[in-house]
Tab-separated table of C-alpha atoms in Angstrom:
chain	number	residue	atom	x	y	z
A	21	UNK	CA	-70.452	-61.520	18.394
A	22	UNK	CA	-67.200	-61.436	16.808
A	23	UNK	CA	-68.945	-62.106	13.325
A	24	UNK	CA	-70.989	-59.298	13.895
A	25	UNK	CA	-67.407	-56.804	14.540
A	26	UNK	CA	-66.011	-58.459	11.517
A	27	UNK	CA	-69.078	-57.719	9.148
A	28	UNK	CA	-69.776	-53.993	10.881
A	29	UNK	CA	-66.285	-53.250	10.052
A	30	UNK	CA	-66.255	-54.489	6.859
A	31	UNK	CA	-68.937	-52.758	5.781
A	32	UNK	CA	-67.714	-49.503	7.272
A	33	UNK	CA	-64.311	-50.211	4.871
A	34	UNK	CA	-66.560	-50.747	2.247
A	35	UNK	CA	-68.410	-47.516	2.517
A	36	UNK	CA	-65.740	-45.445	3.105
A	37	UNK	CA	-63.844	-47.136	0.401
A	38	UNK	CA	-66.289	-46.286	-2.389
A	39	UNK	CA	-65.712	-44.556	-5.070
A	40	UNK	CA	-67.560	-41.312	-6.190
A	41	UNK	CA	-70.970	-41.938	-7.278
A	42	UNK	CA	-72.794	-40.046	-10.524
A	43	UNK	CA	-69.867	-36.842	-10.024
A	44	UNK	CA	-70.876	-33.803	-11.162
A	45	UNK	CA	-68.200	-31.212	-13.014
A	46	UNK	CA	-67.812	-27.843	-12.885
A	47	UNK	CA	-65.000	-26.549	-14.586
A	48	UNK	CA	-63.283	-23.049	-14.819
A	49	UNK	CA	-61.093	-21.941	-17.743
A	50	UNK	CA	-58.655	-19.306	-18.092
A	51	UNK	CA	-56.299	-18.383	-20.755
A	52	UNK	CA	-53.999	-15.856	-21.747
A	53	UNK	CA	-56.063	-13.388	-23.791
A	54	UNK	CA	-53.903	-10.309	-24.309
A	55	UNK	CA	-51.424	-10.979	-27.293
A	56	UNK	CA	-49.531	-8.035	-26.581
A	57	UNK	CA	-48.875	-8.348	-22.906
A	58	UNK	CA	-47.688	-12.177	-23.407
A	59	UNK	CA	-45.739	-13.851	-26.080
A	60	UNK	CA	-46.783	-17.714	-25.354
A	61	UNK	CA	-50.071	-18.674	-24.480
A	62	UNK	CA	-51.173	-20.676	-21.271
A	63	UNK	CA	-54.576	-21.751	-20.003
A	64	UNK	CA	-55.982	-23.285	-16.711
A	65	UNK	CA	-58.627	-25.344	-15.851
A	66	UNK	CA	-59.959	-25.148	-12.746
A	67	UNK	CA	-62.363	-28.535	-11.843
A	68	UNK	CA	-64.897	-28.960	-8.478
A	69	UNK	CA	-66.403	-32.422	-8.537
A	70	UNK	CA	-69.319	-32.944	-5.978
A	71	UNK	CA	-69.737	-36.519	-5.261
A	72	UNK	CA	-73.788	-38.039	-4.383
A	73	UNK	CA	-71.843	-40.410	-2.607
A	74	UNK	CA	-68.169	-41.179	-1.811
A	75	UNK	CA	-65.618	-39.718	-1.135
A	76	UNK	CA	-63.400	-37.226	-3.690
A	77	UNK	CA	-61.032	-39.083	-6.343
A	78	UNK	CA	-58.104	-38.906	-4.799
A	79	UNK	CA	-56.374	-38.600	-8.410
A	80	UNK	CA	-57.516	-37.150	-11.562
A	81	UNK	CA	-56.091	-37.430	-14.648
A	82	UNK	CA	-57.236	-35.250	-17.783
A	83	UNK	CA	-56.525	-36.026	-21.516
A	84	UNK	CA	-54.977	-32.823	-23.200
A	85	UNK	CA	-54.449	-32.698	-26.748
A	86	UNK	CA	-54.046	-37.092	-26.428
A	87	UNK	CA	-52.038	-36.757	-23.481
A	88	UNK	CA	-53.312	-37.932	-20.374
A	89	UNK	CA	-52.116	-36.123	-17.150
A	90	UNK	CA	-52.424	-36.545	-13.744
A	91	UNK	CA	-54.330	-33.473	-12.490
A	92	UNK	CA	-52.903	-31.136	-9.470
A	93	UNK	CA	-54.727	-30.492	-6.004
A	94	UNK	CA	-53.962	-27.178	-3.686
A	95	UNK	CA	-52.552	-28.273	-0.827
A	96	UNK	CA	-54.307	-25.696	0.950
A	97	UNK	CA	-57.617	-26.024	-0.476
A	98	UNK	CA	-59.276	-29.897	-0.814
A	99	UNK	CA	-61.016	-30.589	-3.814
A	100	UNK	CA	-60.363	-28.727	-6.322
A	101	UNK	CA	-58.022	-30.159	-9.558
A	102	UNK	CA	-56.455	-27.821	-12.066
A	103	UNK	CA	-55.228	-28.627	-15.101
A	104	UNK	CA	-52.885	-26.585	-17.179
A	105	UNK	CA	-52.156	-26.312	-20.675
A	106	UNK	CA	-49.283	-24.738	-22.984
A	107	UNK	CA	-48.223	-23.684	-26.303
A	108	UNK	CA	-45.514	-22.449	-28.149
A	109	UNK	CA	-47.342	-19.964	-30.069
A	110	UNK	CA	-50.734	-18.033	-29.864
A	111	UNK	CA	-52.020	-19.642	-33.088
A	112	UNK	CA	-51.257	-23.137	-31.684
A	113	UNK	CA	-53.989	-22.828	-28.784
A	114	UNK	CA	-56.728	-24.202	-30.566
A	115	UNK	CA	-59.801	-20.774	-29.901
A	116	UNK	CA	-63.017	-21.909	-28.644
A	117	UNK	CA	-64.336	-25.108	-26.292
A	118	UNK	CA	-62.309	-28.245	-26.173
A	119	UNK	CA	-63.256	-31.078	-24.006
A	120	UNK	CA	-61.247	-32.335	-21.590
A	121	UNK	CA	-61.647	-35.997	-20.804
A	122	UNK	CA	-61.550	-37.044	-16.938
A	123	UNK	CA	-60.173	-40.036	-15.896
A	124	UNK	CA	-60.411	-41.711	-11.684
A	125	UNK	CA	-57.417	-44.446	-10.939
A	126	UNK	CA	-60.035	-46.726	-12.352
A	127	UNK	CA	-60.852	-46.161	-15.671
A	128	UNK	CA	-57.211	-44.266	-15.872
A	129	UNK	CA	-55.333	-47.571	-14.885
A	130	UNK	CA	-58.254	-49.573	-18.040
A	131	UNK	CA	-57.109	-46.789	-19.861
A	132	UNK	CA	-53.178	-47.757	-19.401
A	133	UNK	CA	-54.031	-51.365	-19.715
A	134	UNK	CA	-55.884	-51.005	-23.023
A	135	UNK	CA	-53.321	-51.958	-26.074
A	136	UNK	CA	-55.151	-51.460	-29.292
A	137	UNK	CA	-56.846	-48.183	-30.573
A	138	UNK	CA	-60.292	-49.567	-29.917
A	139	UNK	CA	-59.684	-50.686	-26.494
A	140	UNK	CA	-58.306	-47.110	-25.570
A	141	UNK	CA	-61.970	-45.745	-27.097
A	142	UNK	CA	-64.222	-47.953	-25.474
A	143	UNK	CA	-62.738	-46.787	-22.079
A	144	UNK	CA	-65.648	-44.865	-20.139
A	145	UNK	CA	-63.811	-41.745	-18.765
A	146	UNK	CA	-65.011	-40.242	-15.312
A	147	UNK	CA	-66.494	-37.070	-17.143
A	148	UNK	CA	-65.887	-34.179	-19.129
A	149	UNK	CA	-65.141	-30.684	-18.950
A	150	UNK	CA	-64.501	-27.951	-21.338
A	151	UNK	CA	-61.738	-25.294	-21.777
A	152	UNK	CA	-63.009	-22.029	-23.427
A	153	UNK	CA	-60.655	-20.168	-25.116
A	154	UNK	CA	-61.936	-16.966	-26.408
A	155	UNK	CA	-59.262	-16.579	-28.497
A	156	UNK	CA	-56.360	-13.882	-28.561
A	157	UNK	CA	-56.746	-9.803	-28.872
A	158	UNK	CA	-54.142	-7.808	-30.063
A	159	UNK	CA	-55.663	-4.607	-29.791
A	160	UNK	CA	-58.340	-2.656	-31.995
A	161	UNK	CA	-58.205	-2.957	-35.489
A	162	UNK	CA	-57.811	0.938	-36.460
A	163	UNK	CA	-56.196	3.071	-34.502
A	164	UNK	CA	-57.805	5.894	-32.514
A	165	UNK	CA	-55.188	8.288	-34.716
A	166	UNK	CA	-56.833	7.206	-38.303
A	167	UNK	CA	-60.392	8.532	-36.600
A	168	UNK	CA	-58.636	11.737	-35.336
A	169	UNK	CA	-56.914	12.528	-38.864
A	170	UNK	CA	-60.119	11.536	-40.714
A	171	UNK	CA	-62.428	14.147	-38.552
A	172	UNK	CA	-59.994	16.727	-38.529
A	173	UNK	CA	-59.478	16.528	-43.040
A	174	UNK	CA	-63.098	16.702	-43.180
A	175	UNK	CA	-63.522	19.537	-41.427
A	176	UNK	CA	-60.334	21.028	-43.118
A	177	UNK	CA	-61.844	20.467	-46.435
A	178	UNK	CA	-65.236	21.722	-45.929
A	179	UNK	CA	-63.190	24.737	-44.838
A	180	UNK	CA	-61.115	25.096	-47.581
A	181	UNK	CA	-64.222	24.135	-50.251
A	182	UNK	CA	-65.850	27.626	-48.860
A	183	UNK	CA	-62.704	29.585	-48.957
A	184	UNK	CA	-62.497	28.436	-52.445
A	185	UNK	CA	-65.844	29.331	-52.952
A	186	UNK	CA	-65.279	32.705	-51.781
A	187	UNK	CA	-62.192	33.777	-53.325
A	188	UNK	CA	-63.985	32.744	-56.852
B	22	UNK	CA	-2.627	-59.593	1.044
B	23	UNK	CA	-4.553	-61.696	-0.862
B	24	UNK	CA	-7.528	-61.152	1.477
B	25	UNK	CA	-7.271	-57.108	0.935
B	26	UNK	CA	-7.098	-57.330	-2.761
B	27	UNK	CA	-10.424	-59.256	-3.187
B	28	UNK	CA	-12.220	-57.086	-0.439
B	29	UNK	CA	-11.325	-54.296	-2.202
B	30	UNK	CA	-12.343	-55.498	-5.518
B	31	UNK	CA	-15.616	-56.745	-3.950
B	32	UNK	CA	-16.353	-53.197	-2.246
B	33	UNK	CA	-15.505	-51.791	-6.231
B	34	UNK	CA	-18.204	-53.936	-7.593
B	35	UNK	CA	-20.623	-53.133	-4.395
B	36	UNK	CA	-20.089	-49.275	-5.457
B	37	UNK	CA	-20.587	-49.767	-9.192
B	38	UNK	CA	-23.501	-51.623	-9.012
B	39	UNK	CA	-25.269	-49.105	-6.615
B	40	UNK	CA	-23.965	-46.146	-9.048
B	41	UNK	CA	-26.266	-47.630	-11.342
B	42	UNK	CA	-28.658	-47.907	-9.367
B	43	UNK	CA	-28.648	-44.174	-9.544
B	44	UNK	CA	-28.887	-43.744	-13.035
B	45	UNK	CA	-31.956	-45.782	-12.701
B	46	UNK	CA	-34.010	-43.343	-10.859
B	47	UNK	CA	-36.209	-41.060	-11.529
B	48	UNK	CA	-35.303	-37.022	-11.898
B	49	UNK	CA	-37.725	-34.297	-11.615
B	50	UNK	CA	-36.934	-31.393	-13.812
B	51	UNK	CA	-38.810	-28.367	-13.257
B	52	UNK	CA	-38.807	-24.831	-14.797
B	53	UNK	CA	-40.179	-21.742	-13.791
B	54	UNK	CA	-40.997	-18.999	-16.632
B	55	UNK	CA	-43.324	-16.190	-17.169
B	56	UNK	CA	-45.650	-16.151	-20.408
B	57	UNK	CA	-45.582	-12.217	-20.310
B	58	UNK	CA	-43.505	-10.204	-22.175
B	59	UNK	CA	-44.570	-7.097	-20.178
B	60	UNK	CA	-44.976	-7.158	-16.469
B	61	UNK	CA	-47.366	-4.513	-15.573
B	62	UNK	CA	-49.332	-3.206	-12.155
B	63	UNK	CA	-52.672	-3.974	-11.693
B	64	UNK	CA	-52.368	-6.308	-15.167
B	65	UNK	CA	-52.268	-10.145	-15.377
B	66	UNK	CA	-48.880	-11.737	-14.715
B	67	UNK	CA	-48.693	-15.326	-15.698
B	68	UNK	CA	-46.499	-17.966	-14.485
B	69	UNK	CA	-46.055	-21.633	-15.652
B	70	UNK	CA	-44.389	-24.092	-14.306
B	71	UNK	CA	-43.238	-27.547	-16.392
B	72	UNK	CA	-42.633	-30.327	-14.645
B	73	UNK	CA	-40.845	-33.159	-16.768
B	74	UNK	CA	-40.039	-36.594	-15.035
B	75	UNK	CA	-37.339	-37.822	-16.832
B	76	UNK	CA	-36.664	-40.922	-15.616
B	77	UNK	CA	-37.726	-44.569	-16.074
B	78	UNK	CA	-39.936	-44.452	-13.097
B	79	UNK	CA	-42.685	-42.799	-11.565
B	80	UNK	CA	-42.404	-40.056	-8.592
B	81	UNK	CA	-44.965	-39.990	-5.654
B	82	UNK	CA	-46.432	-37.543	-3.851
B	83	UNK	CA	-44.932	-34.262	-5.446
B	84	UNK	CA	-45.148	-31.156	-3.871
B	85	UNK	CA	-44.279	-27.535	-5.311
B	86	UNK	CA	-43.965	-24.398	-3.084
B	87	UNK	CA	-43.535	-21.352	-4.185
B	88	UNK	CA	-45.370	-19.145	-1.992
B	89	UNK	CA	-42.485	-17.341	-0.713
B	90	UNK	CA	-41.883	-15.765	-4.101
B	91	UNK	CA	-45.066	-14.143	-4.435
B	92	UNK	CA	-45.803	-12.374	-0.676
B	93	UNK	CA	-49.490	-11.650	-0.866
B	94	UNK	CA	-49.392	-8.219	0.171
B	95	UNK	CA	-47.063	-7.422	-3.160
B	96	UNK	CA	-49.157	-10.237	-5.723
B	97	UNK	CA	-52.628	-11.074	-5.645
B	98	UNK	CA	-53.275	-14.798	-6.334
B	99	UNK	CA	-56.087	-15.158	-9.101
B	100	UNK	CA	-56.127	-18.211	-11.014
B	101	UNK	CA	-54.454	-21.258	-9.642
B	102	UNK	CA	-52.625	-22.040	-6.746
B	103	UNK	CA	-48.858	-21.611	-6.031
B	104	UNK	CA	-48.768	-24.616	-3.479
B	105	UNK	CA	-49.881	-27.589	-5.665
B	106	UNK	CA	-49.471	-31.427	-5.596
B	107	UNK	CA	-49.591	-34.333	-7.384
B	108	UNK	CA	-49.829	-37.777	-6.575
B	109	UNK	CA	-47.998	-39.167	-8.414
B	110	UNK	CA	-46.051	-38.163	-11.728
B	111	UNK	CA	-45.092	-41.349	-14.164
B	112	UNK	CA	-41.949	-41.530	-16.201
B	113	UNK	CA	-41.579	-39.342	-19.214
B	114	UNK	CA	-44.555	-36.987	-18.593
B	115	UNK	CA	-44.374	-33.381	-19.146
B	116	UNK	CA	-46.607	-31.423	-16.949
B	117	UNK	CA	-47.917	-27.758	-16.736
B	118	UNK	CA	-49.410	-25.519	-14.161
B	119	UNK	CA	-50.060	-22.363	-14.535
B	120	UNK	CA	-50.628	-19.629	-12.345
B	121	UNK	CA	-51.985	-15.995	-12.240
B	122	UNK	CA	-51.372	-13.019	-10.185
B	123	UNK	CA	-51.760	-9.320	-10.483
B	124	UNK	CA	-48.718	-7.341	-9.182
B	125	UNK	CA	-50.082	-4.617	-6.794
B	126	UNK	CA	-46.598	-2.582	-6.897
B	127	UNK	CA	-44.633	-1.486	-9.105
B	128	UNK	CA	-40.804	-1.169	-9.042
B	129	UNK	CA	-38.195	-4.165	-9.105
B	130	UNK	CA	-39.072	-7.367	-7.610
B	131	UNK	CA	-36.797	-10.496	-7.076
B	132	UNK	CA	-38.197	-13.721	-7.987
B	133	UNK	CA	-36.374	-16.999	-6.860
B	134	UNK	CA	-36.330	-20.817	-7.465
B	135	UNK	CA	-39.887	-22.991	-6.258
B	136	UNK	CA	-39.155	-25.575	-4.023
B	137	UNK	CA	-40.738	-29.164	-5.217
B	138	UNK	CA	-39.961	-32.211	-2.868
B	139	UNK	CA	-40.975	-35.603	-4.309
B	140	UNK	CA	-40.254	-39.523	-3.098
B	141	UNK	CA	-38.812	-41.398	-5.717
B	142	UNK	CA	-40.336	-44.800	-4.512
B	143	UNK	CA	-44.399	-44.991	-2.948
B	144	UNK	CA	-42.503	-47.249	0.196
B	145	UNK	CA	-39.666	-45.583	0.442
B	146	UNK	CA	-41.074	-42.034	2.366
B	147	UNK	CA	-37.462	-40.456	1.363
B	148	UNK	CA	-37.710	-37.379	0.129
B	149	UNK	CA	-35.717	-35.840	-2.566
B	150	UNK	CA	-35.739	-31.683	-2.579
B	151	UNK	CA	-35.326	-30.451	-5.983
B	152	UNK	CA	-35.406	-26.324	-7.288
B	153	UNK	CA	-36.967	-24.733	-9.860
B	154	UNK	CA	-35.460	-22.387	-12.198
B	155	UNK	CA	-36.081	-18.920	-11.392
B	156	UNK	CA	-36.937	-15.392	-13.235
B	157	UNK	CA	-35.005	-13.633	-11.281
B	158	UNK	CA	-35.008	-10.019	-11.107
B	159	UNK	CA	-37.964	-8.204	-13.177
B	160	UNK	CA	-39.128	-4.785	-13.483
B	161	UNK	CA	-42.807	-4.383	-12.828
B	162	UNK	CA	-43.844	-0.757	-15.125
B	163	UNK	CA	-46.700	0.856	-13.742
B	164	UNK	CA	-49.680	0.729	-15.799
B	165	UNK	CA	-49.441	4.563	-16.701
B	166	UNK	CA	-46.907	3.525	-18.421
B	167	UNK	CA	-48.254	0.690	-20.648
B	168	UNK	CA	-51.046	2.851	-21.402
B	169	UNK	CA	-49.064	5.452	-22.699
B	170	UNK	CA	-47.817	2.574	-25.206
B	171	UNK	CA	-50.943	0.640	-25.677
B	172	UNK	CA	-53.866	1.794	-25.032
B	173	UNK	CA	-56.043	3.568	-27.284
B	174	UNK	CA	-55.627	6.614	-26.760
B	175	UNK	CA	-59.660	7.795	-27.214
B	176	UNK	CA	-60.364	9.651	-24.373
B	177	UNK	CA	-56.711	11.449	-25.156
B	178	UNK	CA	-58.011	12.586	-28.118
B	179	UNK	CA	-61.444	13.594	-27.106
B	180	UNK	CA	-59.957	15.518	-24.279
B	181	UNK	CA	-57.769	17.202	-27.319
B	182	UNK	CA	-60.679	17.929	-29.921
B	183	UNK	CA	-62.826	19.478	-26.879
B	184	UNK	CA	-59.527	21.759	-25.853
B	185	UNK	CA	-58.408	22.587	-29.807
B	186	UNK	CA	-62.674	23.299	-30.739
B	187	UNK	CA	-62.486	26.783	-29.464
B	188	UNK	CA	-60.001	27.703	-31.885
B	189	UNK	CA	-62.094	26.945	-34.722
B	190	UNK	CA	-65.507	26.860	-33.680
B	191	UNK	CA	-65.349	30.729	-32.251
B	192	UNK	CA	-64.048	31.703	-35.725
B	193	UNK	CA	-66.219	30.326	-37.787
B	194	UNK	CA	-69.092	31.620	-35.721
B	195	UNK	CA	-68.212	34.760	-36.376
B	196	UNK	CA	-68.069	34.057	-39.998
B	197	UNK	CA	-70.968	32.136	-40.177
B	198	UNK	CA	-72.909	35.041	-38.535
B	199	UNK	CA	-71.565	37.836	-41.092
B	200	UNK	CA	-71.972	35.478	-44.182
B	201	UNK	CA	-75.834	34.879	-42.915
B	202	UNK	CA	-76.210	38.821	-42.044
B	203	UNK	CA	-74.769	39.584	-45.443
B	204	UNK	CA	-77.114	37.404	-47.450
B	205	UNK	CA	-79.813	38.657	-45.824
B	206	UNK	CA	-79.241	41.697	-47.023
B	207	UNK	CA	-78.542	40.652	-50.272
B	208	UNK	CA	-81.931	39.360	-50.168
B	209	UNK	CA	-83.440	41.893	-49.231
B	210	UNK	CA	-81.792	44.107	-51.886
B	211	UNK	CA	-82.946	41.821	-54.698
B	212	UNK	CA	-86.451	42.161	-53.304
B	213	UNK	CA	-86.451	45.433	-52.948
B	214	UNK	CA	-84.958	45.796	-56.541
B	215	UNK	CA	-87.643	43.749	-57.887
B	216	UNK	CA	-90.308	45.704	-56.129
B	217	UNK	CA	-89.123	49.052	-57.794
């Protein structure tokens, strides 16, 4: 009988105590897009992970730029990880989709225990996710003035090719 | 006598070695700074917060709280969260978060320092209080104002062509109509000429 506690409750630990199974990632990217309004750039990811089975990672860590950092979690709202990401200058946030590499205190504390360069690759990180950076916009090209000049001297000179034409 | 002295030598060395103690542990530096150079109504206002841990060891279960700087009926929260944690922080890492709000007043608003508490050991459930630095006092422009510096200014000068048109259009109406009148008759003369 006691056998039997022992073995229900160790299986109970061992279910709750499992890790996430196949995760799926879902991640949301925003960056600083005006170049006028903001003189450094910034960008946030924000990652959902829904679990088959498991329960949530309770850390994340994401590899930026060949850092890897440990991912922050609203306090308020459970399960959901942001990551964020600076630069000193506009031009220095690379434009487009970089991947993120996810790490769980698993493969993160592999990834710590790797030495060479090799052992570091062969790691298998928890997933992936992208930040999109459309780039930066710092306003239209041509002003709306140039258009407004350039209508208004054409129809000033078709004006003043008839007056010529008249006076002749 | 003798006894005194080496008590209070002993209670010397007892003090120095747990002063260094202290310079072994771990400090959390954090800064608070806004990425805009603008701060405008109803536009995106974006805050980012570094944490760096400077010290040889790692800091559990970091919290940062800075909901009291942005009341949600003056700032509306839209990317990020301004109450977020970390596990745990290890030495020499330099973190960022970044958050997003949209200021729904204008006027001057007072910013002050985020509160992050952290334990500087994962047994030890002590927990050290540290501030952020703040921004202070800002001045949030209404967004008529930015336009009237950025925008485009299109519909402005739409609004101005359709107002100044008159001017010129009724004119040359009138001169369009004579010129077309005359060379009709001029026309007609030529015709008429050529008829005789």
């Amino acid at each position: 009988m006691f056998r039997l506690i022992v073995a229900a409750l160790a299986l109970f630990a061992f279910v709750n105590g499992e890790s996430c199974e196949s995760p799926q990632f879902k991640g949301v990217s925003h960056s600083t897009r005006d170049g006028r309004l903001t003189v450094e750039p910034a960008a946030q990811v924000e990652i959902t992970v829904k679990c088959k089975s498991g329960k949530q990672p309770s850390t994340l860590y994401a590899d930026i730029n060949g850092q890897v950092v440990p991912c922050a979690q609203s306090a308020t709202s459970p399960g959901k990880y942001f990551v964020g990401v600076a630069a000193a200058t506009h031009k220095e946030l690379a434009k487009g989709r970089t991947a993120i590499k996810l790490y769980d205190d698993e493969s993160y504390s592999s990834l710590r225990k790797a030495r060479t360069d090799e052992a570091v690759k062969a790691v298998k990180p928890f997933g992936q996710v992208e930040l999109n950076h459309p780039g930066v916009s710092y306003g239209p090209w041509l002003p709306s003035e140039f258009f407004a000049v350039s209508a208004f001297g054409v129809v000033w000179w078709v004006a003043y090719r008839e007056r010529s034409k008249i006076l002749s | 006598m003798f006894y005194k002295i080496t008590l209070l030598i002993f209670s010397l060395i007892i003090s120095g070695i747990f002063c260094q103690t202290d310079d072994e542990e771990s400090f959390l530096f954090v800064t608070k700074q806004t990425v805009n150079r603008f701060i405008v109504q109803d536009k995106e206002l974006t805050i980012k917060y570094s944490l760096y841990n400077s010290g040889p060891t790692t800091v559990f279960n970091v919290n940062l709280n800075d909901i009291h700087s942005f009341p949600q009926d003056q700032f509306e929260l839209l990317v990020g969260t301004l109450n977020p944690k970390w596990e745990r922080i290890n030495a020499d890492t330099n973190l960022t978060h970044v958050v997003v709000l949209k200021p729904k007043q204008s006027g001057i608003s007072n910013s002050t320092h985020a509160v992050v508490t952290y334990q500087k050991s994962e047994k030890n459930a002590e927990i050290q209080k540290t501030y952020s630095s703040e921004i202070g006092d800002v001045y949030i422009m209404t967004s008529r104002e930015y336009d009237r510096r950025f925008s485009s200014h299109i519909i402005d000068w739409i609004l101005f062509t359709a107002m100044a048109s008159p001017c010129i259009v009724f004119p040359f109406f009138l001169w369009f109509k004579s010129k077309s009148k005359y060379e009709l008759l001029v026309t007609k003369e030529k015709s008429a000429k050529k008829a005789q």
